[in-house]
Each structure stands twice: as C-alpha cells, then as structure tokens.
PDB file of C-alpha atoms in Angstrom:
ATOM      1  CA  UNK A   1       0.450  27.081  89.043  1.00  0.00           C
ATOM      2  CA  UNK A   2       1.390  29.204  86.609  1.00  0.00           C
ATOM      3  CA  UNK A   3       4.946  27.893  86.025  1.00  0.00           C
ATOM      4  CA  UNK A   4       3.365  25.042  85.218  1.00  0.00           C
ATOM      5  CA  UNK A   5       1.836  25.984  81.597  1.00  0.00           C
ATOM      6  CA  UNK A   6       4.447  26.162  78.448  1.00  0.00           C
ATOM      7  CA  UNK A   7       4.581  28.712  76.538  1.00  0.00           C
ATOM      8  CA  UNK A   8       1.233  27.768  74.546  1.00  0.00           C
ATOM      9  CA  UNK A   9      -0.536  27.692  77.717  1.00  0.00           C
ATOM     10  CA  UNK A  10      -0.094  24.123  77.066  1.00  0.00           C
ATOM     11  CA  UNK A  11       0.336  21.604  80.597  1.00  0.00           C
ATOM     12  CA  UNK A  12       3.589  19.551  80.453  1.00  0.00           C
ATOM     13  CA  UNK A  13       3.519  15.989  78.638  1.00  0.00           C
ATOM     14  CA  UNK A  14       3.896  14.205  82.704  1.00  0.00           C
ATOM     15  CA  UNK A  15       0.314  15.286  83.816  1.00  0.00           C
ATOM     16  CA  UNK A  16      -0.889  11.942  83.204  1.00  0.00           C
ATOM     17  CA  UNK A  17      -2.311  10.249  79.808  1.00  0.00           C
ATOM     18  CA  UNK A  18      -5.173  12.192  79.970  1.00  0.00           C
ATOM     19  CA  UNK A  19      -2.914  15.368  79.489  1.00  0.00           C
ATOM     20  CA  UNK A  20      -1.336  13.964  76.241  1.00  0.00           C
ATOM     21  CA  UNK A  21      -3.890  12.996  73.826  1.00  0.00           C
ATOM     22  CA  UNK A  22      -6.036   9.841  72.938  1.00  0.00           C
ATOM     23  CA  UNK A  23      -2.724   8.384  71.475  1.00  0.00           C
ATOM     24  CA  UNK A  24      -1.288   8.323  74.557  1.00  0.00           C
ATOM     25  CA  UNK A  25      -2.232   5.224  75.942  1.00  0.00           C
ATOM     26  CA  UNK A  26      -0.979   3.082  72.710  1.00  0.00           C
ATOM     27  CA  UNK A  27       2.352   4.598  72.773  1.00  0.00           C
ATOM     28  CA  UNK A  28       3.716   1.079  74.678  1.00  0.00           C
ATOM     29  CA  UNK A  29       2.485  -1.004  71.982  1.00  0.00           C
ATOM     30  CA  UNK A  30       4.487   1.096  69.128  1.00  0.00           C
ATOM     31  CA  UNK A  31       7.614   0.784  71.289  1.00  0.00           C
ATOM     32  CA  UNK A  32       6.513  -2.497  71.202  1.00  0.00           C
ATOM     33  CA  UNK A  33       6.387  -3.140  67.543  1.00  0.00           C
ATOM     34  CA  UNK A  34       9.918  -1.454  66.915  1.00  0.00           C
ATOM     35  CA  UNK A  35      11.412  -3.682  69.414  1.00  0.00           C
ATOM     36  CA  UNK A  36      10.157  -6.002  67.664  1.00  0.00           C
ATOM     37  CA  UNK A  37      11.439  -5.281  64.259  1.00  0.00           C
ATOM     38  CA  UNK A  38      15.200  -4.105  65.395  1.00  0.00           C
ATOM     39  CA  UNK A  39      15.178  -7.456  66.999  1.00  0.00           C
ATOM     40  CA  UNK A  40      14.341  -8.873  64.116  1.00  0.00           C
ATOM     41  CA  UNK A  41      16.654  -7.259  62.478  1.00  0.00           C
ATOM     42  CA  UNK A  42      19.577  -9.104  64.567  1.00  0.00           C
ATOM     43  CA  UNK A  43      18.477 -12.056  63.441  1.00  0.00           C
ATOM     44  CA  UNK A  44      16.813 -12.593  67.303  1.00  0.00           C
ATOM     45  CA  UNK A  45      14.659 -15.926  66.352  1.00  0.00           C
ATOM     46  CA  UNK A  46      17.531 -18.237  64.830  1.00  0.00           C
ATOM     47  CA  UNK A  47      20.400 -16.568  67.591  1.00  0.00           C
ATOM     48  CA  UNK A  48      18.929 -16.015  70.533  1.00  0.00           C
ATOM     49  CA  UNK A  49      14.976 -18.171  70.941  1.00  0.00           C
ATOM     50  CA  UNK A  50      16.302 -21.080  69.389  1.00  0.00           C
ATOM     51  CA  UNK A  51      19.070 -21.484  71.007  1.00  0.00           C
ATOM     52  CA  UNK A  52      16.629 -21.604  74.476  1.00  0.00           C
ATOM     53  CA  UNK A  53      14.124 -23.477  72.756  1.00  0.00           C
ATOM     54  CA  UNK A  54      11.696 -20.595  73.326  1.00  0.00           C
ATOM     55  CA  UNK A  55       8.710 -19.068  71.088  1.00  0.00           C
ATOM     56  CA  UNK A  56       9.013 -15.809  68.893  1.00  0.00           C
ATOM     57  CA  UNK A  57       7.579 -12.709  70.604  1.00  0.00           C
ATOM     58  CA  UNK A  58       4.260 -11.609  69.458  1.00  0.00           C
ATOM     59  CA  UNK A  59       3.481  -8.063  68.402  1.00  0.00           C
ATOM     60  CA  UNK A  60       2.927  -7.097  72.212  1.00  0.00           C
ATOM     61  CA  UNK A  61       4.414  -9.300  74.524  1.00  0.00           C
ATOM     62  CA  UNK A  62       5.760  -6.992  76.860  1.00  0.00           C
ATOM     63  CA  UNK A  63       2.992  -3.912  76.154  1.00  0.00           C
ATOM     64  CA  UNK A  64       0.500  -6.273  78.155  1.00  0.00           C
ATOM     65  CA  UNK A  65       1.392  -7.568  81.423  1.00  0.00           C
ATOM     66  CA  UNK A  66       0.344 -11.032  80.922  1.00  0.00           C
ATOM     67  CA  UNK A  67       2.969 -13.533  83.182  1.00  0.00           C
ATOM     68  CA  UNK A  68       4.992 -11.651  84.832  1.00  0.00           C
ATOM     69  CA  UNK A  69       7.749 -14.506  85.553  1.00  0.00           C
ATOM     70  CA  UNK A  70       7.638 -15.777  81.969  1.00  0.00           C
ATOM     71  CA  UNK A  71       8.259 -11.797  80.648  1.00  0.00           C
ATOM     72  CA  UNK A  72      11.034 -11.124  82.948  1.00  0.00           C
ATOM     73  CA  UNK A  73      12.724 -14.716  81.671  1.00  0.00           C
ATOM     74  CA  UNK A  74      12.456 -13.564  78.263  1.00  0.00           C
ATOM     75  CA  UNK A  75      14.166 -10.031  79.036  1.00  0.00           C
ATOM     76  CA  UNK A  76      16.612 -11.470  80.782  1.00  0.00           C
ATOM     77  CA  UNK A  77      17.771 -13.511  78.215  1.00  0.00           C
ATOM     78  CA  UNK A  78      17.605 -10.663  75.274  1.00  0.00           C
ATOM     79  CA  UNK A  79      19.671  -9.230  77.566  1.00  0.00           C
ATOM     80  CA  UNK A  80      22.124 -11.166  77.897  1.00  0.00           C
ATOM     81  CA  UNK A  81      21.744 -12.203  74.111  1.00  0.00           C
ATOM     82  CA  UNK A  82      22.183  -8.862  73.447  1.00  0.00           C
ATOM     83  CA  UNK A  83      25.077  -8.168  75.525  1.00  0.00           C
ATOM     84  CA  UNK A  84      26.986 -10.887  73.665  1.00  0.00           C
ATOM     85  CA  UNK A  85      26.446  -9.572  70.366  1.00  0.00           C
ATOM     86  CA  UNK A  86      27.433  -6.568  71.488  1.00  0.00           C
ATOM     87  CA  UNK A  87      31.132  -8.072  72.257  1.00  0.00           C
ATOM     88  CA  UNK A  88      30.842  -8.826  75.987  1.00  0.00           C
ATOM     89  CA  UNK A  89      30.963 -12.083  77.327  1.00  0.00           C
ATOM     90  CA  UNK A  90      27.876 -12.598  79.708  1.00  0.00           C
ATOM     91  CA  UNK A  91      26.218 -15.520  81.030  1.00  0.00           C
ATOM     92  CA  UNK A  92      22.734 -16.712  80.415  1.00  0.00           C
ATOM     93  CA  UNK A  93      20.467 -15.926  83.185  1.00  0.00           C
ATOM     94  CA  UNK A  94      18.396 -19.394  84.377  1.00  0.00           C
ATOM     95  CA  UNK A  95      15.127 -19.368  85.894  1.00  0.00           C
ATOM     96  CA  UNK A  96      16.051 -20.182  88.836  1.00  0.00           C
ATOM     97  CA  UNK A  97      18.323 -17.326  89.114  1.00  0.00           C
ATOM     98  CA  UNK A  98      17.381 -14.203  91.860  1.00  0.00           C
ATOM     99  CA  UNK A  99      15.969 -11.556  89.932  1.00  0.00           C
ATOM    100  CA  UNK A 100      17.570  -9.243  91.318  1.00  0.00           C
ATOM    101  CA  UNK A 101      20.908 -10.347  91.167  1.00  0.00           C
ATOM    102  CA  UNK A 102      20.324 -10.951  87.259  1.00  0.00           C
ATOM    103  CA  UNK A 103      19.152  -7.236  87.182  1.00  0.00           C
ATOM    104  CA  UNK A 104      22.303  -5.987  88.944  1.00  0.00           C
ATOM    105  CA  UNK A 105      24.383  -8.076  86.361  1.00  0.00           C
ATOM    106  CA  UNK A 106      22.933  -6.716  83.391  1.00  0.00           C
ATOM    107  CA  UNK A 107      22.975  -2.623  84.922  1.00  0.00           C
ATOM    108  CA  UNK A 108      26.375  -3.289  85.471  1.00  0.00           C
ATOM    109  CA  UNK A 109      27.264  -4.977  82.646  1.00  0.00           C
ATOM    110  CA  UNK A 110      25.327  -1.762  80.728  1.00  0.00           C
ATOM    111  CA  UNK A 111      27.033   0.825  82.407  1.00  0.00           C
ATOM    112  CA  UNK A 112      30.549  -0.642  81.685  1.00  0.00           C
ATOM    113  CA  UNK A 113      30.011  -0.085  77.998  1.00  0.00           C
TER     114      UNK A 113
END
C-alpha cells in the first residue's frame, strides 16, 4: 500500500473522482467547451452541420449522455468531416451504417496518418 502514495503522501489521480478534488467531476464539460470552440474554429457549422442539415452542438452535448444513437451520429460525422479536412478522402457515415464497422473505419483511417 505504500507504493501507492507519491511522494507528498499524495494517492494517484486514478483512485476515483473522489481522490481528485471537487473539480473533478466537471472536467468533461471543459473538454467539452474546447471542443467546442476548436470546432468552431474550423468553421464546423457552415462545413460540416449544414451540409447534413443538422443543429449546432450545444455547450455539452457529448458531457451528458442524453441519446445515445443521435451522439454517436454526430461523432461519426465530425469524424469523418474532420478526416477530410485533414486531406483524406473518407466517406460519410449514414445512420444506417453498423457502428462498429464505422468505428473500425475511422481507427484505421486515424492510425494511417
């Protein structure tokens, strides 16, 4: 148990939320918000939603787990958004696609670069 505490006698930052601090639990929705502004950034709304007819992201729309089916659409196609702008041709996932075949595609598409 021992090797366990840092050098401050300090647990390590894995031991749960609990074990980091009260901030700990918000930390999604700040990844959140700067995912939000470096897609922004790219220009995400005109490029990428309207060409899919879809509506902007709000401030935590992938923080809170709210339709699971609707989130993993809207990944998949910053993803592939995303992989185009990169330089890479890749083609839009549909909804009807298997998820994990579109998951596959874009790991393997990611580790190529």
């Amino acid at each position: 148990e021992e090797a366990a505490v840092g050098r401050r006698g300090e647990r390590p930052a894995d031991d749960g939320p609990a074990e980091r601090g009260p901030g700990a639990a918000f930390h999604m929705f700040v990844l959140m918000e700067d995912l939000l502004d470096k897609l922004k950034l790219l220009s995400y709304e005109e490029e990428a939603l309207r060409r899919h007819n879809m509506r902007p992201l709000s401030r935590h729309y992938f923080a809170l787990p709210t339709n699971p089916g609707e989130q993993f659409f809207m990944f998949c196609t910053l993803a592939a958004w995303l992989i185009t702008k990169a330089g890479r041709p890749f083609e839009q996932p549909q909804e009807c696609d298997d998820p994990n075949a579109v998951i596959s595609n874009v790991l393997s598409e990611l580790r190529s670069f």
